[in-house]
Amino acid sequence: MKDERTLVEGCRNKDRIAQRTLYERFAGRMFAVCQRYTRSRYEAEDVLQEAFVKVFTQIHTFRYDCPLEAWIKRIMINTAISYLRKEKAYLDQADVDDYADAVSEGETTLSGMEYQQLLGMVRELPAGCQSVFNLYAIEGYQHNEIAQMLGISEGTSKSQYARAKQLLQAKILETNNTNSS
Amino acid sequence: MGSRSVRKNKEFVHQLNPTINMASSEEHTFENEWRRRFDEASETPPLAMWERIEARLDEEEEERVLVIPFWQRTQSLRWAAAAAVTALLLTLGGWWFQSNLSEPPSKTATVVAPREKTTATTTNELTQKSQEGEKIQNDSKLASGAIKENHNETEAKHPLSRSSAETTAATAVVRKEAKKAGQTPAAALVASVSKKATSSKVNTSTSPENQLSASTPSNGRGGAKTEINVTHESETLSTTIASSEVALAASPMEPNTAPEMTLAFLEGKKMRELLGNPKRQPWVAPPSQPTEALKPKLLPKEYWASVGVMPASYNAGVEIGGRGALAAASNTPLYSSQATFNNSARTPTATNRSALSYAFQWQGGVQLSQRWSLESGVNYLQGNSIYQGVNAFSTLSNSYINSLETAINLSDNNIPRYDFATIGSDKSLVQTLSTSQDISNSYQFLQVPIQTGYALIKPKRKFSLWLLGGLINNIFLKNTFQTGQDNTVTVTGNDSPYRRLSFSATTGMRLQYKINKRWTTLLSGNYQRSVGSTTRAGAVFQARPQLMGVGAGVRYGF
């Protein structure tokens, strides 16, 4: 923890070595975060670069009231969301009526799946669904929080999530069936 | 954000997992499973990523310092700026030569006569001045009237066989003259190109016959010195100077018109070096690392046109007197007496007040990069100013004449000079009354500005802030002023005391607000200051206008 504090102080003083150390410590995990919010590796790189610039220029606002990683991750997510907003990725924010029409749980285990396969599935989700799924399932935000972050209604958030879940379960089923047959 | 993040942190979730799994239904399994797979995920970003981030950080820090690293920006722009200035100076020099070479030879008389007078006034006591009065008046008469005779008389006063001591004294006077006219001293002894040009010029006007017969051994000392200096120059330069000397000798010029001359000479040799001096470093600029990513992005050039109006405060900066040529005219009691009771207010700032003026601006420009723009256009300037002058009664014309009127009349080629010489020769004809008069004095100019803009705040978003600087070509249209009789007189045309073309330096700031892709509103502050006088060399008064204005306008981008 003391080490982290030294690192943050170094970054505040615009010390390039400290900045690079911090980057190298978190870049891998943060790149994975960027990957699942975007549709291509190219987009993910853009977001990662933009977000790290923000991290270093805003480091003076970090108050040590949460783990550094959580703070950085939040910046990654916010940057990704505004990036997607710029790219008009929220145009297909239609309400989904068949909410909670879930597929049975037992057959949708991820045990046999590779990370890259899962990432591919998330990236194939419709743009609106993808962000809501990430925020709700992976990050653990509540629907009212997600609604606020994305500027959509809570109902839309819920329906988008339901659709995402449905689509993913269908894909997993399909993959599992292909693997077993 | 903090508490939320803690709650959602993976350790926290993992700690809860057993209880969740046991207590809650299967609906959390789906999320937990995905979360577990993605939480630990890590992917290696591209190797160049850090360099990209670092370059961006450098850029951000540079912007924060808000320096104007003028000399370190793109090379091409630096040369473009140098080329623009050079072109402008060439035009200026060309125009100057042209206008001065076509001046009538009567200039010689008007130049030499004041020098004689100055020598007299500096060597004699004030009491002696009255005794000399008659002689000076005669001189003045000759200066304004009988040009040829005066010229001969002057030649007679400059004998070729003058003793060396006398010549030195004369050189000292010349130097003093040059100083008085705001010039570099007659530096036949100093080895600077521009100074040499000035000195040779001064010598030329002192004794033209010396220059013309420079090869004869019976030369005056000053002339010989100039020759030596010229031969010491590098070959190409000496040719240039020699040729210009011939031109000067053929049609001698006044020492007090030298600023443009000096600039023109400077331009050929030094200007490029001056602009592109690689040693010049902005003192606050952070040491930048030469990475490829640092190169500024070149955007497609954007063209625009704008219209605007600028209410302004205009000060004509009129000053009567102060020039060598004035002396000829100042010998007239009319002028002298005015100068006497006008002495307390001889500085231009004290005798001029600015009044509300305005300018209409039509401009166009090109945005060369995110930071730089090049702009030009046409402005119509209506400059109003008040000159605090003196009103006197002339018994000859049986009317009141004010000092500005007198000065303009004395300088105007259209008005026969002998009228004023007559007035001047007889003191009894002018009854001086110490009444001051606020003379409304207005000017109309057509201006052609050439300026560059540097974005202090880049036009990334709606607002941008620009720093502007450049030169304005002022084309004189009209001058209107009040006479002693409260009439107004209009001065216009090529023979007026005003130069047809004069120059001002301009600087300012402009705030821009982009309404949409095409339209932008502009709010600007502008300061202009004339480079040298807007009056001709022979005029007995000077005008060095200043302008401060706040303008508004709209712009359309193509």
XYZ file of C-alpha atoms in Angstrom:
739
model
C 0.000 0.000 0.000
C 2.871 2.300 0.846
C 4.305 1.409 -2.506
C 1.080 2.442 -4.209
C 1.099 5.768 -2.398
C 4.669 6.450 -3.569
C 3.604 5.581 -7.069
C 0.645 7.950 -6.964
C 2.803 10.749 -5.556
C 5.329 10.179 -8.328
C 2.580 10.411 -10.920
C 1.330 13.612 -9.349
C 4.788 15.081 -9.795
C 4.641 14.077 -13.453
C 7.516 11.682 -12.939
C 7.649 9.679 -16.147
C 9.167 6.599 -14.457
C 6.362 6.463 -11.872
C 3.807 6.953 -14.611
C 5.271 4.138 -16.625
C 5.375 1.822 -13.588
C 1.725 2.501 -12.860
C 0.856 1.941 -16.506
C 2.678 -1.365 -16.634
C 1.074 -2.543 -13.413
C -2.499 -2.016 -14.603
C -2.345 -1.921 -18.409
C -3.073 -5.640 -18.932
C -6.181 -5.836 -16.778
C -7.438 -2.468 -17.999
C -6.968 -3.452 -21.608
C -9.228 -6.445 -20.918
C -11.849 -4.078 -19.502
C -11.645 -1.875 -22.605
C -11.905 -4.951 -24.816
C -15.274 -6.037 -23.471
C -16.822 -2.566 -23.756
C -15.819 -2.101 -27.364
C -16.288 -3.994 -30.614
C -12.737 -4.287 -31.841
C -9.183 -4.342 -30.614
C -8.597 -1.072 -32.412
C -11.385 0.653 -30.482
C -10.137 -0.872 -27.248
C -6.682 0.599 -27.846
C -8.149 4.031 -28.435
C -10.111 3.873 -25.207
C -7.133 2.557 -23.237
C -4.905 5.390 -24.447
C -7.484 8.063 -23.780
C -8.277 6.681 -20.338
C -4.651 6.443 -19.239
C -4.075 10.049 -20.287
C -7.048 10.936 -18.072
C -5.633 8.854 -15.225
C -2.372 10.786 -15.310
C -3.904 14.208 -15.771
C -6.538 13.591 -13.067
C -4.369 11.720 -10.598
C -4.418 14.711 -8.231
C -8.141 14.066 -7.661
C -7.499 10.559 -6.310
C -8.229 10.642 -2.540
C -7.166 7.126 -1.454
C -10.764 6.391 -0.437
C -10.887 3.317 -2.655
C -8.315 0.956 -4.119
C -6.302 2.580 -6.892
C -7.289 -0.180 -9.280
C -10.983 0.470 -8.729
C -10.437 4.174 -9.402
C -8.541 3.491 -12.610
C -11.126 0.950 -13.715
C -13.893 3.445 -13.199
C -12.051 5.888 -15.464
C -11.694 3.148 -18.099
C -15.424 2.419 -17.971
C -16.424 6.081 -18.122
C -14.066 6.706 -21.016
C -15.448 3.687 -22.849
C -19.012 4.878 -22.318
C -18.306 8.361 -23.626
C -16.400 6.849 -26.532
C -19.382 4.702 -27.435
C -21.688 7.671 -27.015
C -19.588 9.602 -29.532
C -19.757 6.660 -31.890
C -23.559 6.697 -31.560
C -23.542 3.173 -30.212
C -26.721 3.831 -28.253
C -28.968 4.285 -31.232
C -30.488 0.861 -30.845
C -31.743 1.497 -27.335
C -35.198 0.099 -28.036
C -37.080 -1.405 -25.118
C -37.194 -5.137 -25.167
C -40.620 -6.465 -24.261
C -39.776 -10.108 -23.716
C -38.037 -9.229 -20.465
C -36.941 -12.095 -18.207
C -37.704 -14.764 -20.705
C -34.769 -16.724 -19.448
C -33.370 -19.935 -20.732
C -32.961 -22.692 -18.128
C -29.799 -22.290 -16.066
C -28.300 -25.738 -15.937
C -27.355 -25.916 -19.540
C -25.556 -22.594 -19.686
C -22.411 -23.306 -17.684
C -19.256 -21.550 -18.846
C -16.959 -24.285 -17.627
C -15.800 -25.464 -20.999
C -15.452 -22.029 -22.561
C -12.305 -20.067 -23.374
C -11.951 -16.440 -22.365
C -11.615 -15.335 -25.982
C -14.818 -17.188 -26.861
C -16.684 -15.389 -24.093
C -15.245 -12.040 -25.120
C -16.357 -12.690 -28.685
C -19.899 -13.393 -27.456
C -20.057 -10.175 -25.460
C -18.763 -8.200 -28.426
C -21.406 -9.661 -30.658
C -24.188 -8.341 -28.430
C -26.127 -5.347 -29.748
C -24.354 -2.157 -28.673
C -26.852 -1.132 -25.974
C -27.003 -4.643 -24.534
C -23.230 -4.935 -24.374
C -22.699 -1.986 -22.029
C -25.632 -2.846 -19.792
C -24.446 -6.451 -19.531
C -20.917 -5.342 -18.625
C -22.106 -2.853 -16.049
C -24.660 -5.106 -14.414
C -23.185 -8.583 -14.607
C -19.426 -7.910 -14.481
C -19.151 -4.600 -12.616
C -22.148 -5.213 -10.375
C -23.923 -1.879 -10.733
C -27.665 -1.623 -10.067
C -30.062 -0.785 -12.870
C -30.800 2.689 -11.490
C -27.072 3.463 -11.471
C -26.644 2.129 -14.984
C -29.594 4.197 -16.163
C -27.873 7.279 -14.801
C -24.501 6.425 -16.305
C -25.839 5.737 -19.755
C -28.564 8.359 -19.753
C -31.330 5.833 -20.316
C -34.361 4.809 -18.260
C -34.138 2.113 -15.606
C -36.693 0.067 -17.526
C -34.530 0.209 -20.641
C -31.561 -0.934 -18.628
C -33.473 -3.910 -17.287
C -34.869 -4.921 -20.650
C -31.515 -4.529 -22.343
C -29.938 -6.719 -19.722
C -32.611 -9.348 -20.097
C -32.036 -9.407 -23.805
C -28.271 -9.645 -23.348
C -28.667 -12.522 -20.950
C -31.007 -14.300 -23.284
C -28.715 -13.871 -26.262
C -25.656 -15.017 -24.320
C -27.394 -18.064 -22.925
C -28.516 -19.003 -26.404
C -24.961 -18.675 -27.669
C -23.537 -20.747 -24.829
C -26.087 -23.442 -25.421
C -25.244 -23.468 -29.053
C -21.517 -23.672 -28.382
C -21.941 -26.393 -25.763
C -24.126 -28.404 -28.114
C -21.567 -28.048 -30.903
C -18.779 -29.134 -28.558
C -20.679 -32.157 -27.208
C -21.964 -33.394 -30.550
C -18.108 6.297 -6.310
C -15.643 5.069 -3.738
C -17.993 3.030 -1.595
C -19.678 1.616 -4.630
C -16.390 0.527 -6.054
C -15.400 -1.126 -2.812
C -18.636 -2.969 -2.690
C -18.093 -4.221 -6.182
C -14.508 -5.038 -5.742
C -13.746 -8.607 -6.590
C -12.381 -9.651 -3.174
C -15.531 -8.431 -1.539
C -17.684 -10.309 -3.985
C -15.615 -13.449 -3.625
C -15.925 -13.339 0.136
C -19.664 -13.193 -0.215
C -19.842 -15.858 -2.837
C -20.316 -18.884 -0.520
C -23.181 -17.280 1.339
C -24.736 -16.042 -1.834
C -24.486 -19.429 -3.396
C -25.989 -21.112 -0.402
C -28.646 -18.591 0.463
C -29.801 -17.073 -2.775
C -31.341 -18.688 -5.755
C -29.582 -19.672 -8.905
C -30.261 -16.302 -10.542
C -26.875 -15.013 -9.358
C -24.957 -17.929 -10.792
C -25.070 -16.526 -14.295
C -23.578 -13.152 -13.268
C -21.070 -14.680 -10.856
C -19.814 -17.062 -13.433
C -19.251 -14.321 -16.000
C -17.772 -12.019 -13.396
C -15.252 -14.603 -12.284
C -14.113 -15.218 -15.837
C -13.711 -11.556 -16.694
C -12.407 -10.223 -13.390
C -9.105 -11.995 -13.691
C -8.780 -11.342 -17.390
C -5.702 -9.582 -18.617
C -4.513 -8.834 -22.124
C -1.226 -7.348 -23.216
C -1.717 -4.004 -24.931
C 0.413 -3.160 -27.962
C 4.027 -2.289 -27.209
C 3.770 1.216 -28.672
C 0.895 2.094 -26.379
C 3.064 3.649 -23.696
C 4.836 5.850 -26.249
C 1.475 7.043 -27.491
C 0.327 7.888 -23.989
C 3.597 9.617 -23.204
C 3.370 11.724 -26.352
C -0.141 12.750 -25.405
C 1.019 13.667 -21.911
C 3.818 15.803 -23.350
C 1.295 17.568 -25.526
C -1.064 18.189 -22.607
C 1.701 19.580 -20.446
C 2.876 21.840 -23.230
C -0.600 23.267 -23.598
C -0.858 23.863 -19.885
C 2.297 25.990 -19.846
C 0.670 28.157 -22.524
C 3.877 29.421 -24.001
C 4.129 30.680 -27.512
C 7.029 28.667 -28.847
C 7.023 30.731 -31.997
C 10.457 29.775 -33.185
C 10.143 26.079 -32.488
C 6.968 25.255 -34.325
C 6.883 23.824 -37.785
C 9.727 24.727 -40.050
C 7.540 25.346 -43.059
C 5.473 27.948 -41.278
C 8.552 29.732 -40.117
C 9.715 30.088 -43.676
C 6.254 31.079 -44.804
C 6.244 33.851 -42.201
C 9.723 34.954 -43.236
C 8.689 34.958 -46.886
C 5.596 37.025 -46.121
C 7.598 39.626 -44.210
C 10.247 39.738 -46.928
C 7.624 40.221 -49.630
C 6.049 43.006 -47.638
C 9.372 44.744 -47.075
C 10.255 44.469 -50.738
C 6.963 46.096 -51.651
C 7.573 48.764 -49.064
C 11.122 49.391 -50.254
C 10.079 49.456 -53.897
C 7.306 51.873 -53.240
C 9.568 54.092 -51.201
C 12.222 54.254 -53.871
C 9.686 54.916 -56.536
C 7.920 57.683 -54.690
C 11.149 59.362 -53.644
C 12.930 59.155 -56.954
C 10.029 60.889 -58.600
C 10.102 63.754 -56.083
C 11.018 67.121 -57.635
C 14.619 68.300 -57.110
C 13.408 71.257 -55.039
C 13.832 68.940 -52.058
C 17.539 69.708 -52.051
C 16.845 73.289 -51.250
C 14.429 72.512 -48.475
C 16.816 70.100 -46.890
C 19.886 72.235 -46.998
C 18.290 75.440 -45.910
C 17.245 74.185 -42.448
C 20.730 72.892 -41.823
C 22.108 76.347 -42.380
C 19.547 77.695 -40.009
C 20.303 75.092 -37.378
C 23.969 75.861 -37.494
C 23.130 79.470 -37.006
C 20.820 78.891 -34.074
C 23.138 76.542 -32.280
C 26.188 78.735 -32.576
C 24.586 82.054 -31.835
C 23.024 83.371 -28.681
C 19.327 84.165 -28.576
C 20.127 87.855 -28.662
C 22.003 87.393 -31.863
C 19.079 85.527 -33.303
C 17.131 88.689 -33.937
C 20.086 90.141 -35.803
C 20.201 87.066 -37.950
C 16.469 87.222 -38.495
C 16.650 89.040 -41.734
C 19.141 86.609 -43.225
C 17.058 83.632 -42.148
C 13.988 85.151 -43.632
C 15.798 85.620 -46.854
C 16.855 82.024 -46.746
C 13.327 80.952 -46.150
C 12.132 82.991 -49.038
C 14.628 81.366 -51.234
C 13.808 77.962 -49.895
C 10.167 78.238 -50.643
C 10.334 80.394 -53.715
C 13.477 80.711 -55.743
C 14.663 77.129 -55.727
C 17.490 77.350 -58.220
C 19.045 80.414 -56.696
C 18.965 78.862 -53.295
C 20.625 75.768 -54.600
C 23.478 77.838 -55.997
C 23.779 79.755 -52.793
C 23.984 76.505 -50.894
C 26.704 75.274 -53.156
C 28.560 78.448 -52.506
C 28.290 77.777 -48.805
C 29.872 74.375 -49.279
C 33.140 75.125 -50.959
C 35.113 72.112 -52.091
C 38.295 73.682 -50.788
C 37.059 73.818 -47.230
C 39.709 73.156 -44.548
C 39.647 69.794 -42.824
C 38.753 71.347 -39.470
C 35.739 72.995 -40.968
C 34.642 69.806 -42.656
C 34.820 67.929 -39.359
C 32.655 70.569 -37.794
C 30.198 70.222 -40.627
C 30.151 66.452 -40.163
C 29.396 66.987 -36.501
C 26.465 69.158 -37.450
C 25.251 66.518 -39.857
C 25.481 63.918 -37.141
C 23.530 66.131 -34.844
C 20.950 66.636 -37.542
C 20.597 62.950 -38.093
C 20.156 62.393 -34.378
C 17.552 65.079 -34.214
C 15.604 63.399 -36.958
C 15.553 60.165 -34.938
C 18.197 58.572 -37.068
C 21.334 56.635 -36.451
C 24.156 59.172 -36.281
C 25.987 59.829 -39.492
C 28.209 56.877 -39.034
C 30.740 57.044 -41.783
C 33.011 55.610 -39.109
C 30.882 52.652 -38.103
C 30.906 49.444 -40.074
C 27.228 48.598 -40.217
C 25.435 48.307 -43.505
C 22.346 50.252 -42.575
C 24.298 52.942 -40.803
C 26.557 53.296 -43.742
C 23.592 53.714 -45.983
C 22.319 56.476 -43.747
C 25.631 58.177 -43.504
C 26.291 58.155 -47.182
C 22.866 59.541 -47.694
C 23.427 62.329 -45.212
C 26.677 63.205 -46.841
C 25.009 63.189 -50.168
C 22.464 65.693 -49.083
C 25.041 67.855 -47.357
C 27.193 68.369 -50.378
C 25.977 66.593 -53.448
C 28.835 67.870 -55.543
C 31.260 65.964 -53.329
C 29.529 62.712 -54.031
C 29.240 63.310 -57.692
C 32.908 64.065 -58.050
C 33.972 61.423 -55.597
C 36.926 60.290 -57.671
C 38.650 63.667 -57.659
C 41.436 64.121 -55.096
C 40.033 67.449 -53.868
C 37.194 65.694 -52.064
C 35.653 66.783 -48.797
C 36.538 64.526 -45.929
C 33.077 63.103 -45.372
C 32.720 62.014 -48.954
C 36.082 60.285 -48.932
C 35.188 58.331 -45.828
C 32.046 57.037 -47.363
C 33.936 55.817 -50.342
C 36.412 53.917 -48.188
C 33.636 52.199 -46.330
C 31.920 51.130 -49.446
C 35.043 49.537 -50.827
C 35.492 47.607 -47.598
C 32.137 45.931 -48.049
C 31.689 42.505 -49.554
C 31.539 42.517 -53.329
C 27.857 42.003 -53.823
C 26.863 44.445 -51.131
C 29.178 47.128 -52.336
C 27.603 46.878 -55.745
C 24.179 47.309 -54.226
C 25.191 50.207 -52.062
C 27.170 51.833 -54.798
C 24.266 51.638 -57.177
C 21.869 52.989 -54.619
C 24.356 55.729 -53.879
C 24.333 56.740 -57.482
C 20.589 56.875 -57.264
C 20.789 58.884 -54.107
C 23.318 61.255 -55.513
C 21.252 61.741 -58.626
C 18.253 62.694 -56.580
C 19.284 63.396 -53.017
C 16.895 62.504 -50.265
C 16.300 63.890 -46.879
C 17.928 62.284 -43.894
C 14.655 62.118 -42.002
C 12.968 59.750 -44.429
C 15.360 56.961 -43.724
C 13.378 54.377 -41.653
C 12.111 52.488 -44.681
C 15.497 52.815 -46.268
C 17.193 51.246 -43.285
C 14.643 48.440 -43.246
C 15.059 47.763 -46.914
C 18.786 47.401 -46.477
C 18.391 45.232 -43.421
C 15.945 42.980 -45.168
C 18.366 41.835 -47.837
C 20.925 40.497 -45.442
C 19.714 40.120 -41.902
C 15.995 39.524 -41.894
C 16.057 35.850 -42.713
C 18.636 35.240 -40.045
C 16.691 37.311 -37.599
C 13.483 35.383 -38.110
C 14.912 31.946 -38.231
C 17.561 32.340 -35.586
C 17.918 28.799 -34.352
C 19.522 29.886 -31.106
C 16.435 31.632 -29.905
C 14.723 29.524 -27.252
C 11.503 30.318 -25.431
C 12.582 30.382 -21.800
C 9.580 28.459 -20.416
C 9.351 25.751 -23.037
C 9.763 22.268 -21.531
C 12.425 20.150 -23.157
C 10.497 18.159 -25.689
C 11.563 14.727 -26.815
C 11.758 14.316 -30.529
C 9.323 11.467 -31.019
C 7.440 10.980 -34.221
C 4.112 11.118 -32.508
C 4.876 14.677 -31.405
C 4.597 16.047 -34.896
C 1.496 18.218 -35.061
C -1.298 16.791 -37.100
C -1.722 18.562 -40.402
C -5.340 19.326 -40.972
C -6.830 20.149 -44.337
C -6.648 23.914 -44.880
C -9.818 25.726 -44.024
C -10.782 28.963 -45.751
C -13.111 31.567 -44.378
C -14.534 35.013 -45.020
C -15.779 37.451 -42.428
C -17.472 40.806 -42.055
C -17.344 43.005 -39.010
C -17.639 46.431 -37.546
C -15.253 47.935 -35.031
C -16.022 51.025 -32.952
C -12.668 52.475 -32.018
C -10.847 55.233 -30.294
C -8.622 56.968 -32.847
C -5.836 59.375 -32.052
C -4.357 61.113 -35.077
C -1.113 61.859 -33.227
C -0.566 65.126 -35.049
C 2.561 67.013 -34.161
C 3.463 70.262 -35.805
C 7.186 70.703 -36.115
C 9.968 68.397 -35.113
C 11.317 67.791 -38.580
C 14.208 69.312 -40.430
C 12.092 70.479 -43.305
C 9.907 72.371 -40.941
C 12.618 74.888 -40.294
C 12.180 76.460 -43.689
C 8.577 77.126 -43.024
C 9.078 77.930 -39.387
C 11.029 80.991 -40.349
C 7.750 82.646 -41.078
C 6.618 84.631 -38.066
C 3.184 83.095 -38.393
C 4.513 79.687 -37.682
C 7.210 80.819 -35.290
C 4.837 82.781 -33.162
C 2.466 79.872 -33.028
C 5.250 77.566 -32.161
C 6.235 79.917 -29.390
C 2.938 79.909 -27.627
C 2.328 76.378 -28.604
C 5.573 75.188 -27.098
C 4.064 73.824 -23.938
C 1.922 71.480 -25.962
C 4.361 70.292 -28.552
C 4.285 66.638 -27.668
C 1.796 64.768 -29.801
C 0.022 63.086 -26.918
C -0.713 66.354 -25.203
C -2.171 68.039 -28.238
C -4.367 65.241 -29.527
C -7.477 63.693 -28.125
C -9.079 60.627 -29.514
C -12.691 60.611 -30.555
C -15.179 57.904 -31.397
C -14.322 56.313 -34.708
C -15.257 53.179 -36.528
C -14.041 50.682 -39.073
C -15.843 48.269 -41.360
C -13.944 45.096 -42.011
C -14.148 42.570 -44.812
C -11.636 39.853 -44.331
C -10.645 36.442 -45.533
C -8.231 33.918 -44.217
C -6.892 30.456 -44.220
C -6.333 28.202 -41.281
C -2.941 26.687 -41.906
C -2.913 24.354 -38.916
C -4.616 23.964 -35.575
C -2.550 26.859 -34.279
C -1.832 29.156 -37.194
C -3.858 31.225 -39.556
C -3.046 33.791 -42.227
C -5.474 36.629 -42.788
C -5.988 39.581 -45.058
C -8.785 41.781 -46.290
C -10.011 45.337 -46.654
C -11.065 47.757 -43.917
C -12.670 51.137 -44.267
C -11.565 53.321 -41.391
C -13.198 56.543 -40.329
C -10.830 57.971 -37.729
C -11.990 60.976 -35.728
C -9.645 62.911 -33.524
C -9.384 66.314 -31.898
C -6.285 68.449 -32.210
C -5.817 71.117 -29.575
C -4.382 73.870 -31.709
C -4.011 77.626 -31.717
C -6.071 80.153 -33.550
C -4.486 83.312 -34.988
C -5.777 86.215 -37.025
C -4.185 86.981 -40.381
C -4.604 90.566 -41.476
C -3.626 89.576 -44.984
C -6.506 87.227 -45.568
C -8.570 89.056 -42.980
C -9.479 85.749 -41.413
C -8.618 83.443 -38.571
C -6.181 80.674 -39.318
C -5.453 77.867 -36.921
C -2.184 76.071 -36.517
C -3.288 72.822 -38.151
C -4.609 74.699 -41.139
C -1.341 76.578 -41.470
C 0.699 73.430 -41.204
C -1.353 71.639 -43.831
C -1.340 74.631 -46.164
C 2.411 74.992 -45.826
C 2.830 71.329 -46.670
C 0.352 71.120 -49.486
C 1.827 71.208 -52.952
C -1.469 72.447 -54.330
C -1.312 75.715 -52.446
C 1.233 78.224 -53.751
C 3.856 78.730 -51.151
C 4.646 82.340 -51.844
C 1.350 83.261 -50.207
C 2.645 82.029 -46.949
C 6.099 83.329 -47.524
C 4.563 86.746 -47.967
C 2.598 86.374 -44.835
C 5.719 85.219 -43.107
C 7.927 88.041 -44.278
C 5.793 90.702 -42.765
C 5.126 90.227 -39.102
C 2.667 93.055 -39.055
C 0.341 91.060 -41.235
C -0.247 88.480 -38.579
C -1.750 89.374 -35.324
C -1.301 86.520 -32.950
C -4.004 85.973 -30.424
C -3.371 83.374 -27.837
C -6.654 81.580 -28.223
C -6.662 77.825 -28.291
C -9.020 75.880 -30.442
C -10.186 72.270 -30.398
C -9.912 71.331 -34.026
C -11.989 68.386 -35.182
C -9.794 66.362 -37.440
C -10.978 63.254 -39.186
C -9.384 60.787 -41.549
C -10.574 58.190 -43.950
C -8.358 55.319 -44.834
C -8.693 52.131 -46.794
C -6.712 49.536 -44.946
C -5.261 46.286 -46.199
C -4.135 44.226 -43.232
C -1.858 41.232 -43.498
C -1.721 39.354 -40.270
C -1.096 35.980 -38.749
C -3.109 34.412 -35.989
C -1.883 32.063 -33.300
C -4.446 30.067 -31.339
C -3.908 30.419 -27.607
C -6.926 28.185 -27.143
C -7.190 25.767 -30.020
C -10.469 25.638 -31.934
C -11.233 22.109 -30.739
C -14.530 23.037 -29.173
C -16.920 25.956 -29.433
C -14.597 28.634 -28.128
C -11.173 29.558 -29.335
C -8.865 32.431 -28.542
C -6.444 33.917 -31.039
C -3.496 36.214 -30.782
C -3.076 38.353 -33.886
C -0.217 40.389 -35.253
C 0.767 41.908 -38.542
C 1.045 44.937 -40.734
C -1.605 47.203 -42.185
C -1.204 49.080 -45.443
C -3.107 52.341 -44.994
C -4.298 53.937 -48.203
C -5.066 57.591 -47.523
C -8.417 58.729 -48.846
C -9.362 61.959 -47.151
C -8.622 64.278 -44.247
C -11.222 66.739 -43.050
C -10.521 69.367 -40.421
C -11.907 72.559 -38.990
C -10.430 75.882 -40.055
C -9.951 78.980 -37.938
C -13.251 80.264 -39.280
C -15.050 77.111 -38.159
C -15.431 75.922 -41.706
C -14.293 72.470 -42.664
C -11.665 71.781 -45.239
C -11.066 68.509 -47.011
C -7.595 67.409 -47.967
C -7.343 64.722 -50.574
C -5.387 63.667 -53.637
C -1.838 62.795 -54.449
C -0.413 66.235 -53.769
C -1.727 66.413 -50.234
C 0.725 66.467 -47.328
C -0.268 62.899 -46.570
C 1.408 59.878 -48.020
C -0.809 57.875 -50.273
C 0.409 54.720 -48.574
C 1.566 54.348 -45.009
C 1.990 51.416 -42.660
C 0.794 50.473 -39.240
C 1.719 47.645 -36.967
C -1.259 45.850 -35.559
C -1.850 43.423 -32.757
C -4.903 42.087 -31.030
C -6.859 39.224 -29.543
C -9.913 37.551 -30.939
C -12.440 35.370 -29.194
C -14.335 33.048 -31.491
C -17.512 31.140 -30.829
C -18.470 28.488 -33.312
C -22.229 28.421 -33.800
C -22.219 25.551 -36.248
C -19.987 23.987 -38.841
C -20.121 27.049 -41.103
C -20.769 30.079 -38.929
C -18.628 31.590 -36.220
C -19.110 34.786 -34.243
C -16.098 36.951 -33.550
C -15.229 39.409 -30.813
C -11.914 41.139 -31.119
C -9.737 43.752 -29.521
C -7.337 45.577 -31.784
C -4.466 48.021 -31.428
C -2.822 49.774 -34.338
C 0.151 52.091 -34.354
C 1.512 53.854 -37.366
C 5.051 52.973 -38.368
C 6.522 56.424 -38.944
C 4.534 59.449 -39.974
C 1.617 59.284 -42.376
C 2.721 62.627 -43.789
C 5.202 63.165 -46.573
C 8.802 63.907 -45.882
C 8.453 67.565 -46.788
C 5.422 68.246 -44.634
C 5.856 70.592 -41.713
C 3.794 68.385 -39.477
C 3.660 64.737 -38.630
C 0.823 62.393 -37.889
C 1.377 59.098 -36.128
C -2.042 57.692 -35.529
C -2.955 55.123 -32.932
C -6.138 53.153 -32.781
C -7.759 50.994 -30.163
C -10.951 49.246 -30.967
C -13.299 46.440 -30.048
C -14.957 44.778 -32.972
C -17.627 42.213 -33.592
C -18.354 40.167 -36.652
C -19.373 36.910 -38.212
C -17.423 34.458 -40.246
C -18.369 31.866 -42.789
C -16.146 28.856 -43.311
C -15.846 27.124 -46.680
